[in-house]
Amino acid sequence: MEDIFKPQSLSIGELFGNKDALYQIPRYQRPYSWGEEQLSKLWDDLREAQQFEPNYFLGSIITAKPEETSNYLDIVDGQQRLTTLLILLCVCRDLYPDINEEILDQDPFAIDASMIKTSIKLNDRFERLRLKTHSNHESDFQELIIKEKNAHQNSKPYKKELRIEQEPKFKFRNSSAFFTEKLQELGKEETGIFINYLFNNVKIIRIDCQSVSFAIKLFQVLNDRGLDLSNSDLIKSFLIGQIHKKYEGDDEVKKQSENRFMDDWKSCEQIAIDTEESMNNLFVMFEYFRLAKNPERSLYDELKNIFEKEDPNEAIKQFKDFINFYKQEIYESKNPVIFSLYYLRWSVYWRTIVTTALYVNYPEYEAFLNMFRRYYYLNWIAGNTLSKIKQTSFNLVGYLKEHKPLAEIRTELNKQLNEEVVNRAIQNLNGDIYFEPWCKPLLFTIEYNQLDNPPYYSMGDRTIQTEHILPRAYTNQEGWEFAKDIPYLEEWIHSGANLTLLSGSKNLNARNYKFDIKIGTYDGTGLEDVEDRKISSFKITQQIVNDFNADKYNKEWNIDALNGRWVWFCLQVEGILEIDLSKIKQNLIER
């Protein structure tokens, strides 16, 4: 009986030089992706081992007999290392075509150019490594690397090109340029010594499996023992294994199904790139959607349990459709309510909930979105942590999938937003809010509420600052002497009555100037930077300018102005969060 798998300890010379050393990277594998960090580590490890170790172990690779009749072995795990080693050999072939020529008669184990060429192509006809991940990838690899006299001519690509994950040709160029530089630094003689060590003393374990399905299972088992494989890699390999299992005995249907799966998988990877998310995070969202409860096991185990009962092609299609809603309706959304959700700490939860509402076509989506934002923001302002909203978040996913009426969902949320939570939120809104993590997000949200089609303001944009209208350092500042007589002013300096939004340059210009000069900064007429002579882009700041021009408060930022701004701030928050602030709205500064 033939073994279902067979491990072999091979030198690099044997790995690429034996008669059965023909490998192909199948379509379901990710494209070549090694960058500077991985290349440097491999090179440093090999050079250090050459100095201090008689032999060096480079890890293992897993191969499998492909489903179709072929002399080539599928690489299930180890494709990045194998591709990188072959690039190294091609660079050496082109750079030093007469390598070790001087010592061939003295050293029976010396590696010459013909042995390197044989390690790249068997009988000068069959490539030792073929890339099936995409037809373009194979042709690029042939032209840039395999073709003689080309590998050492590649220039380093730009960094932006290296970030294009679906175009490995830039990684091919980068790796070949890396090894060209390293081997040139060594020189021909030292490179010959290095290549001898690589071929004869560097070992790798090749585990040959009788089927792709078993190879994938072994791949998963090895990962459970701690190899650095991502959840998305495991999920992909599991689903492909399910395809092989389902269509065992029907190679044509199996191949069609696998091709369809890989088309959908690559679409999902593109969505991940487009939305600046990892596949892992997108799978977490999908896991929460499918479970509608707190997971009890790892991401991979939970999804494996779900997917093993389903058609693998339907499973990946559902995932693709789900995250496509996230991309088109959330990531690319111009909805200001969505904008305001981006500031929340509990990102994976709100994104899952809103994507679920879109995916299941919840009939009262817009009303739900506002109600849901109210629930999250009030909890945030009240100081609640994830533990307080986590279970309710999972419940919301379930309610949306059931198309539970909006009135019933509102009742459930109001139970969670009890009197204690609401009162705590109200108290936290009253007074010092400047140092709260939700202060600027709340000001942004108020700003969005003033406009029909507002732009998105990022918390990471350092050019946008929270401005104190009455300066924090008002003492001994010209034009602000009267402020010393305002009772309890320290309680108002950092409140919603005295805060607005400004661009960084305007905030710098405003500094601690008296109010009429600040207005010149706000509207652009008194700026030091002549190129910045334009009114503030923020409506909530333009309102201060408008009141000044209308002589509403005698062109001063006085007690009446602070009181007026406080009432306005409370009214804005009341409208957005549907909360009664009567208790604090009348807490005005007394003369």
Coordinates of C-alpha atoms in Angstrom, one line a residue, residues 42-571:
L42 CA 16.6 34.5 4.3
W43 CA 19.9 36.0 3.0
D44 CA 21.2 36.7 6.5
D45 CA 20.2 33.3 7.8
L46 CA 22.0 31.5 4.9
R47 CA 25.2 33.6 5.3
E48 CA 25.3 33.2 9.0
A49 CA 24.8 29.4 8.7
Q50 CA 27.5 29.3 6.1
Q51 CA 29.9 30.8 8.6
F52 CA 29.0 28.8 11.7
E53 CA 27.0 25.6 10.7
P54 CA 28.1 22.6 8.8
N55 CA 24.5 22.1 7.7
Y56 CA 21.4 24.3 7.8
F57 CA 17.7 23.3 7.9
L58 CA 15.5 25.6 5.8
G59 CA 12.1 24.2 6.9
S60 CA 9.6 22.1 5.0
I61 CA 7.5 22.2 1.9
I62 CA 4.4 20.2 1.2
T63 CA 3.7 18.9 -2.3
A64 CA 0.9 16.9 -3.8
K65 CA 0.1 15.0 -7.0
P66 CA -2.2 17.2 -9.0
E67 CA -5.6 16.1 -9.9
E68 CA -4.9 16.1 -13.6
T69 CA -2.2 13.8 -15.0
S70 CA 1.1 15.6 -14.8
N71 CA 4.8 15.1 -14.1
Y72 CA 4.7 18.2 -12.0
L73 CA 4.0 18.3 -8.2
D74 CA 1.6 20.9 -6.8
I75 CA 3.2 23.1 -4.1
V76 CA 0.7 23.3 -1.3
D77 CA 3.0 25.0 1.2
G78 CA 6.4 26.6 0.7
Q79 CA 5.8 28.3 -2.6
Q80 CA 7.3 31.7 -1.5
R81 CA 10.7 30.1 -0.4
L82 CA 10.8 27.9 -3.5
T83 CA 10.2 30.8 -5.8
T84 CA 12.8 32.9 -4.0
L85 CA 15.5 30.2 -4.2
L86 CA 14.9 29.8 -7.9
I87 CA 15.2 33.6 -8.5
L88 CA 18.5 33.4 -6.6
L89 CA 19.7 30.6 -8.9
C90 CA 18.7 32.5 -12.0
V91 CA 20.6 35.6 -10.9
C92 CA 23.7 33.5 -10.1
R93 CA 23.4 31.8 -13.6
D94 CA 23.3 35.2 -15.4
L95 CA 25.9 37.0 -13.2
Y96 CA 28.6 34.4 -13.1
P97 CA 28.3 32.0 -16.1
D98 CA 31.7 30.5 -15.4
I99 CA 31.2 30.1 -11.6
N100 CA 33.7 27.7 -9.9
E101 CA 35.3 26.9 -13.2
E102 CA 38.8 27.2 -11.6
I103 CA 38.2 24.5 -8.9
L104 CA 36.1 21.9 -10.7
D105 CA 39.1 19.6 -11.1
Q106 CA 40.0 19.8 -7.4
D107 CA 36.6 19.8 -5.7
P108 CA 34.2 17.0 -6.7
F109 CA 31.3 18.8 -4.9
A110 CA 31.8 22.2 -6.6
I111 CA 28.7 23.5 -8.4
D112 CA 29.2 24.8 -11.9
A113 CA 27.1 26.7 -14.3
S114 CA 25.6 23.6 -16.0
M115 CA 24.4 22.3 -12.6
I116 CA 22.7 25.6 -11.9
K117 CA 21.1 25.6 -15.3
T118 CA 19.9 22.1 -14.8
S119 CA 18.3 23.2 -11.5
I120 CA 16.4 25.9 -13.4
K121 CA 15.4 23.7 -16.4
L122 CA 15.4 19.9 -16.7
N123 CA 17.1 18.9 -20.0
D124 CA 16.9 22.6 -21.0
R125 CA 13.2 22.1 -21.8
F126 CA 11.1 21.7 -18.6
E127 CA 11.1 24.5 -16.1
R128 CA 11.7 23.2 -12.6
L129 CA 9.1 25.7 -11.3
R130 CA 5.9 26.8 -13.1
L131 CA 3.5 29.4 -11.8
K132 CA -0.1 28.6 -12.4
T133 CA -1.6 31.4 -10.1
H134 CA -2.3 33.4 -13.2
S135 CA -1.3 33.1 -16.9
N136 CA 0.3 36.6 -16.7
H137 CA 2.3 35.6 -13.7
E138 CA 3.9 32.6 -15.5
S139 CA 4.8 34.7 -18.6
D140 CA 6.2 37.5 -16.4
F141 CA 8.3 34.9 -14.5
Q142 CA 9.5 33.4 -17.7
E143 CA 10.5 36.8 -19.2
L144 CA 12.0 38.5 -16.1
I145 CA 13.6 35.5 -14.3
I146 CA 13.8 32.2 -16.2
K147 CA 15.0 33.6 -19.6
E148 CA 18.8 33.6 -19.7
K149 CA 20.7 36.9 -19.3
N150 CA 17.5 38.7 -17.9
A151 CA 17.4 38.0 -14.2
H152 CA 20.4 40.2 -13.2
Q153 CA 19.2 43.1 -15.4
N154 CA 16.1 43.9 -13.5
S155 CA 15.9 47.2 -11.8
K156 CA 14.3 47.8 -8.4
P157 CA 10.6 48.8 -8.7
Y158 CA 9.1 51.8 -7.0
K159 CA 7.6 51.2 -3.6
K160 CA 4.1 52.0 -4.8
E161 CA 4.5 49.2 -7.4
L162 CA 5.5 46.7 -4.7
R163 CA 2.2 47.4 -2.9
I164 CA 0.2 46.0 -5.9
E165 CA -0.4 42.5 -4.5
Q166 CA -2.0 41.2 -7.7
E167 CA 1.0 42.1 -9.8
P168 CA 3.9 39.8 -8.6
K169 CA 6.1 40.9 -11.5
F170 CA 7.3 43.8 -9.4
K171 CA 8.2 41.4 -6.6
F172 CA 10.1 39.3 -9.2
R173 CA 12.1 42.3 -10.2
N174 CA 12.7 43.4 -6.6
S175 CA 13.9 39.9 -5.5
S176 CA 16.2 39.5 -8.5
A177 CA 17.6 43.1 -8.0
F178 CA 18.2 42.2 -4.3
F179 CA 20.2 39.0 -5.1
T180 CA 22.1 40.8 -7.9
E181 CA 23.3 43.3 -5.4
K182 CA 24.2 40.7 -2.8
L183 CA 26.1 38.4 -5.2
Q184 CA 27.9 41.4 -6.8
E185 CA 29.1 42.4 -3.3
L186 CA 30.4 38.8 -2.7
G187 CA 32.2 38.6 -6.1
K188 CA 32.5 35.5 -8.3
E189 CA 34.8 33.5 -6.0
E190 CA 32.9 34.1 -2.8
T191 CA 29.6 33.5 -4.6
G192 CA 31.0 30.1 -5.8
I193 CA 31.7 29.1 -2.2
F194 CA 28.2 30.3 -1.1
I195 CA 26.5 28.3 -3.9
N196 CA 28.5 25.2 -3.0
Y197 CA 27.2 25.5 0.6
L198 CA 23.6 26.2 -0.6
F199 CA 23.5 23.2 -2.9
N200 CA 25.3 20.7 -0.7
N201 CA 24.7 21.8 2.9
V202 CA 21.3 23.5 3.1
K203 CA 18.5 21.0 3.7
I204 CA 14.8 21.1 3.4
I205 CA 12.1 18.5 4.2
R206 CA 9.9 17.8 1.2
I207 CA 6.6 16.1 2.3
D208 CA 5.1 14.4 -0.8
C209 CA 1.3 13.7 -0.5
Q210 CA -0.8 11.4 -2.6
S211 CA -3.6 13.9 -3.0
V212 CA -4.2 17.6 -2.8
S213 CA -7.0 17.1 -0.3
F214 CA -4.6 15.3 2.1
A215 CA -1.9 17.9 1.5
I216 CA -4.3 20.6 2.5
K217 CA -5.3 18.7 5.7
L218 CA -1.6 18.3 6.6
F219 CA -1.1 22.0 5.9
Q220 CA -3.9 22.7 8.4
V221 CA -2.5 20.3 11.0
L222 CA 1.0 21.8 10.7
N223 CA -0.6 25.3 11.2
D224 CA -2.2 24.1 14.4
R225 CA 1.3 23.3 15.6
G226 CA 2.2 26.9 15.3
L227 CA 3.3 27.7 11.7
D228 CA 2.7 31.3 10.6
L229 CA -0.3 30.8 8.4
S230 CA -3.3 33.2 8.3
N231 CA -6.9 32.3 9.0
S232 CA -7.8 33.3 5.4
D233 CA -5.1 30.8 4.1
L234 CA -6.7 28.1 6.2
I235 CA -10.2 28.9 5.2
K236 CA -9.2 28.9 1.5
S237 CA -7.4 25.6 1.8
F238 CA -10.4 24.1 3.7
L239 CA -12.9 25.2 1.0
I240 CA -10.7 23.9 -1.8
G241 CA -10.4 20.6 0.1
Q242 CA -14.2 20.5 0.2
I243 CA -14.4 21.0 -3.5
H244 CA -12.0 18.1 -4.1
K245 CA -14.0 16.0 -1.6
K246 CA -17.4 16.8 -3.2
Y247 CA -16.3 16.2 -6.8
E248 CA -14.0 13.3 -6.2
G249 CA -14.0 11.1 -9.3
D250 CA -15.2 13.9 -11.6
D251 CA -12.0 15.8 -12.6
E252 CA -13.7 18.0 -15.1
V253 CA -16.4 19.3 -12.7
K254 CA -13.8 19.6 -10.0
K255 CA -11.6 21.7 -12.1
Q256 CA -14.5 24.0 -13.2
S257 CA -15.6 24.4 -9.5
E258 CA -12.1 25.2 -8.3
N259 CA -11.6 27.7 -11.1
R260 CA -14.9 29.4 -10.2
F261 CA -13.9 29.4 -6.5
M262 CA -10.5 31.0 -7.3
D263 CA -12.2 33.7 -9.4
D264 CA -14.4 34.6 -6.4
W265 CA -11.5 34.4 -4.0
K266 CA -9.4 36.8 -6.0
S267 CA -12.4 39.2 -6.2
C268 CA -12.5 39.0 -2.4
E269 CA -8.8 39.8 -2.1
Q270 CA -9.3 42.8 -4.4
I271 CA -12.2 44.0 -2.2
A272 CA -9.8 43.7 0.8
I273 CA -7.2 45.9 -1.0
D274 CA -9.8 48.4 -2.2
T275 CA -11.2 48.8 1.4
E276 CA -7.8 48.8 3.1
E277 CA -8.9 45.9 5.2
S278 CA -7.3 42.5 5.8
M279 CA -9.0 39.4 4.6
N280 CA -9.0 38.3 8.3
N281 CA -11.0 41.3 9.4
L282 CA -13.5 40.8 6.6
F283 CA -13.9 37.2 7.6
V284 CA -14.5 38.3 11.3
M285 CA -17.3 40.5 10.1
F286 CA -18.7 37.6 8.1
E287 CA -18.4 35.2 11.1
Y288 CA -20.3 37.6 13.3
F289 CA -23.0 37.9 10.6
R290 CA -23.4 34.2 10.2
L291 CA -23.3 33.4 13.9
A292 CA -25.2 36.4 15.3
K293 CA -23.7 35.6 18.7
N294 CA -20.3 35.7 20.4
P295 CA -18.0 33.1 18.9
E296 CA -17.0 30.2 21.2
R297 CA -14.0 29.1 19.1
S298 CA -11.4 30.5 16.8
L299 CA -12.3 32.2 13.6
Y300 CA -11.2 29.3 11.5
D301 CA -13.0 26.7 13.6
E302 CA -16.2 28.6 13.6
L303 CA -16.3 29.2 9.9
K304 CA -15.1 25.7 9.2
N305 CA -18.1 24.4 11.2
I306 CA -20.4 26.6 9.1
F307 CA -18.8 25.9 5.7
E308 CA -18.5 22.1 6.0
K309 CA -22.3 21.9 5.7
E310 CA -22.5 24.1 2.6
D311 CA -21.4 24.1 -1.0
P312 CA -18.0 25.7 -1.0
N313 CA -18.7 27.8 -4.1
E314 CA -21.9 29.1 -2.6
A315 CA -20.0 29.8 0.7
I316 CA -17.3 32.0 -1.0
K317 CA -20.0 33.7 -3.2
Q318 CA -22.0 34.7 -0.1
F319 CA -18.8 36.0 1.5
K320 CA -18.0 38.0 -1.6
D321 CA -21.5 39.4 -1.8
F322 CA -21.4 40.4 1.9
I323 CA -18.1 42.2 1.8
N324 CA -19.1 43.8 -1.5
F325 CA -22.0 45.5 0.3
Y326 CA -19.4 46.7 2.8
K327 CA -17.2 48.2 0.1
Q328 CA -20.0 49.8 -2.0
E329 CA -22.4 51.0 0.7
I330 CA -20.1 51.7 3.6
Y331 CA -16.5 52.2 2.5
E332 CA -17.5 54.2 -0.5
S333 CA -20.5 55.8 1.2
K334 CA -21.1 59.5 1.2
N335 CA -23.7 59.2 4.0
P336 CA -22.7 61.5 6.9
V337 CA -24.2 59.1 9.4
I338 CA -21.7 56.5 8.1
F339 CA -19.0 59.1 8.4
S340 CA -19.8 59.6 12.1
L341 CA -19.6 55.8 12.8
Y342 CA -16.0 55.7 11.6
Y343 CA -14.9 57.4 14.8
L344 CA -16.3 54.7 17.0
R345 CA -13.9 52.4 18.8
W346 CA -15.9 49.2 18.2
S347 CA -15.3 49.2 14.4
V348 CA -15.8 45.5 13.6
Y349 CA -19.1 45.5 15.4
W350 CA -20.7 48.5 13.8
R351 CA -19.4 47.5 10.4
T352 CA -20.9 44.0 10.8
I353 CA -24.2 45.4 11.9
V354 CA -24.6 48.0 9.2
T355 CA -23.3 45.6 6.5
T356 CA -25.9 43.0 7.7
A357 CA -28.7 45.6 7.4
L358 CA -27.7 46.3 3.8
Y359 CA -27.1 42.7 2.9
V360 CA -30.5 41.5 4.2
N361 CA -32.1 44.6 2.6
Y362 CA -33.6 45.7 6.0
P363 CA -36.7 47.7 5.0
E364 CA -36.3 50.6 7.4
Y365 CA -32.5 51.0 6.9
E366 CA -32.2 54.8 7.2
A367 CA -34.2 55.0 10.4
F368 CA -32.3 52.0 11.8
L369 CA -29.0 53.6 11.0
N370 CA -29.8 56.8 13.0
M371 CA -31.2 54.8 15.9
F372 CA -28.2 52.5 15.9
R373 CA -25.8 55.5 15.9
R374 CA -27.7 56.9 18.9
Y375 CA -27.2 53.7 20.8
Y376 CA -23.4 53.5 20.2
Y377 CA -22.7 57.2 20.7
L378 CA -24.6 57.4 24.0
N379 CA -22.8 54.4 25.3
W380 CA -19.5 55.9 24.2
I381 CA -20.2 59.3 25.8
A382 CA -21.5 57.6 29.0
G383 CA -18.1 55.9 29.2
N384 CA -19.2 52.3 28.6
T385 CA -16.8 49.8 27.3
L386 CA -17.1 47.0 24.7
S387 CA -18.5 44.6 27.3
K388 CA -21.6 46.7 27.7
I389 CA -22.5 46.8 24.1
K390 CA -21.1 43.5 22.8
Q391 CA -24.1 41.2 23.4
T392 CA -26.5 43.8 22.2
S393 CA -24.4 44.1 19.0
F394 CA -24.8 40.4 18.3
N395 CA -28.5 40.6 19.1
L396 CA -28.8 43.4 16.5
V397 CA -27.3 41.2 13.8
G398 CA -29.9 38.6 14.6
Y399 CA -32.8 41.1 14.7
L400 CA -31.8 42.4 11.3
K401 CA -31.6 38.9 9.7
E402 CA -35.0 38.2 11.1
H403 CA -36.3 41.6 9.8
K404 CA -37.6 42.4 13.2
P405 CA -39.8 45.5 13.1
L406 CA -38.0 48.8 13.9
A407 CA -40.3 49.6 16.8
E408 CA -39.3 46.3 18.5
I409 CA -35.6 46.9 18.0
R410 CA -36.0 50.4 19.4
T411 CA -37.7 49.0 22.5
E412 CA -34.8 46.5 23.0
L413 CA -32.2 49.3 22.6
N414 CA -34.0 51.6 25.0
K415 CA -34.0 48.8 27.6
Q416 CA -30.2 48.9 27.3
L417 CA -30.0 52.7 27.3
N418 CA -31.5 52.8 30.7
E419 CA -31.9 55.9 32.9
E420 CA -28.4 55.4 34.4
V421 CA -26.7 55.3 31.0
V422 CA -28.5 58.3 29.6
N423 CA -28.0 60.4 32.8
R424 CA -24.3 59.6 32.7
A425 CA -24.1 60.6 29.1
I426 CA -25.9 63.9 29.9
Q427 CA -23.5 64.6 32.8
N428 CA -20.5 63.9 30.6
L429 CA -21.8 66.4 28.0
N430 CA -22.1 69.0 30.7
G431 CA -18.9 70.8 31.2
D432 CA -15.4 69.7 30.3
I433 CA -15.4 67.7 27.1
Y434 CA -12.2 68.8 25.4
F435 CA -10.1 65.9 26.5
E436 CA -12.8 63.2 25.9
P437 CA -12.0 60.9 22.9
W438 CA -15.5 61.5 21.6
C439 CA -15.2 65.4 21.6
K440 CA -13.9 65.9 18.1
P441 CA -16.1 63.1 16.6
L442 CA -19.1 64.8 18.2
L443 CA -18.1 68.2 16.7
F444 CA -17.6 66.5 13.3
T445 CA -21.0 65.0 13.6
I446 CA -22.6 68.3 14.4
E447 CA -20.7 69.8 11.4
Y448 CA -22.1 67.0 9.1
N449 CA -25.5 67.9 10.3
Q450 CA -25.2 71.4 8.9
L451 CA -24.5 70.3 5.3
D452 CA -26.3 68.4 2.6
N453 CA -23.2 66.7 1.1
P454 CA -20.4 67.1 3.6
P455 CA -16.9 65.7 3.0
Y456 CA -15.5 63.1 5.3
Y457 CA -13.2 64.5 8.1
S458 CA -10.6 62.0 9.3
M459 CA -9.5 61.9 12.9
G460 CA -6.0 61.2 11.5
D461 CA -6.0 64.6 9.7
R462 CA -3.6 66.6 11.8
T463 CA -4.6 69.8 9.9
I464 CA -7.9 69.9 11.7
Q465 CA -7.9 71.1 15.3
T466 CA -10.4 71.6 18.1
E467 CA -10.2 75.4 18.7
H468 CA -10.9 77.2 22.0
I469 CA -12.7 80.4 21.0
L470 CA -11.9 82.0 24.4
P471 CA -8.2 80.9 24.7
R472 CA -7.2 78.5 27.4
A473 CA -4.4 80.9 28.3
Y474 CA -6.7 83.9 28.6
T475 CA -5.1 85.4 31.6
N476 CA -2.8 88.4 30.8
Q477 CA -3.9 88.2 27.2
E478 CA -4.9 91.5 25.5
G479 CA -8.6 91.8 24.8
W480 CA -9.6 89.0 27.2
E481 CA -9.2 90.9 30.6
F482 CA -12.9 90.8 31.1
A483 CA -12.9 87.0 31.2
K484 CA -11.4 87.0 34.7
D485 CA -14.7 88.3 36.0
I486 CA -16.8 85.5 34.4
P487 CA -18.0 83.2 37.3
Y488 CA -16.9 79.6 37.1
L489 CA -15.2 80.2 33.8
E490 CA -12.8 77.3 34.3
E491 CA -15.8 75.0 34.0
W492 CA -16.7 76.5 30.6
I493 CA -13.3 76.8 28.9
H494 CA -13.4 73.2 27.7
S495 CA -17.1 72.9 27.2
G496 CA -19.2 72.7 24.1
A497 CA -19.9 76.4 24.6
N498 CA -16.3 77.4 23.8
L499 CA -15.2 74.8 21.2
T500 CA -15.3 74.8 17.4
L501 CA -13.3 73.3 14.5
L502 CA -10.4 74.9 12.5
S503 CA -7.8 73.9 10.1
G504 CA -4.3 73.6 11.5
S505 CA -3.0 76.7 9.9
K506 CA -6.0 78.7 11.0
N507 CA -5.7 77.4 14.6
L508 CA -2.1 78.4 14.7
N509 CA -3.0 81.9 13.4
A510 CA -5.8 82.3 15.9
R511 CA -3.5 81.6 18.9
N512 CA -4.5 83.7 21.9
Y513 CA -5.5 86.9 20.0
K514 CA -8.4 89.0 21.1
F515 CA -11.7 88.1 19.6
D516 CA -11.9 90.6 16.7
I517 CA -8.5 89.4 15.4
K518 CA -9.6 85.8 15.9
I519 CA -12.6 86.5 13.7
G520 CA -10.1 87.7 11.0
T521 CA -8.5 84.3 11.3
Y522 CA -11.8 82.5 11.1
D523 CA -13.0 84.3 8.0
G524 CA -9.6 84.7 6.3
T525 CA -9.3 88.5 6.3
G526 CA -6.6 88.8 8.9
L527 CA -4.4 85.8 8.2
E528 CA -0.6 85.9 8.2
D529 CA -0.6 83.4 5.4
V530 CA -1.9 85.3 2.4
E531 CA -2.6 82.0 0.5
D532 CA -5.0 81.0 3.2
R533 CA -7.4 84.0 2.8
K534 CA -10.7 82.1 2.7
I535 CA -13.4 81.7 5.2
S536 CA -13.3 78.6 7.4
S537 CA -14.6 75.5 5.7
F538 CA -16.5 74.5 8.8
K539 CA -20.1 75.7 9.1
I540 CA -20.0 75.6 12.9
T541 CA -17.1 78.1 12.8
Q542 CA -18.7 80.2 10.1
Q543 CA -21.7 80.7 12.4
I544 CA -19.4 82.5 14.9
V545 CA -18.3 84.8 12.1
N546 CA -21.9 85.4 11.0
D547 CA -22.9 86.4 14.5
F548 CA -20.0 88.7 14.8
N549 CA -20.8 90.4 11.5
A550 CA -24.4 90.7 12.5
D551 CA -23.3 92.4 15.8
K552 CA -25.3 89.8 17.7
Y553 CA -23.2 90.0 20.9
N554 CA -21.7 93.5 20.5
K555 CA -18.9 91.8 18.5
E556 CA -17.6 90.2 21.7
W557 CA -17.1 86.7 23.0
N558 CA -18.8 87.5 26.2
I559 CA -21.2 85.8 28.7
D560 CA -24.1 86.2 26.3
A561 CA -22.1 84.7 23.4
L562 CA -21.0 81.7 25.6
N563 CA -24.6 81.1 26.7
G564 CA -25.9 81.4 23.2
R565 CA -23.3 78.9 21.9
W566 CA -24.1 76.5 24.8
V567 CA -27.8 76.5 24.0
W568 CA -27.0 76.0 20.3
F569 CA -24.6 73.1 21.1
C570 CA -27.2 71.4 23.2
L571 CA -29.9 71.8 20.6

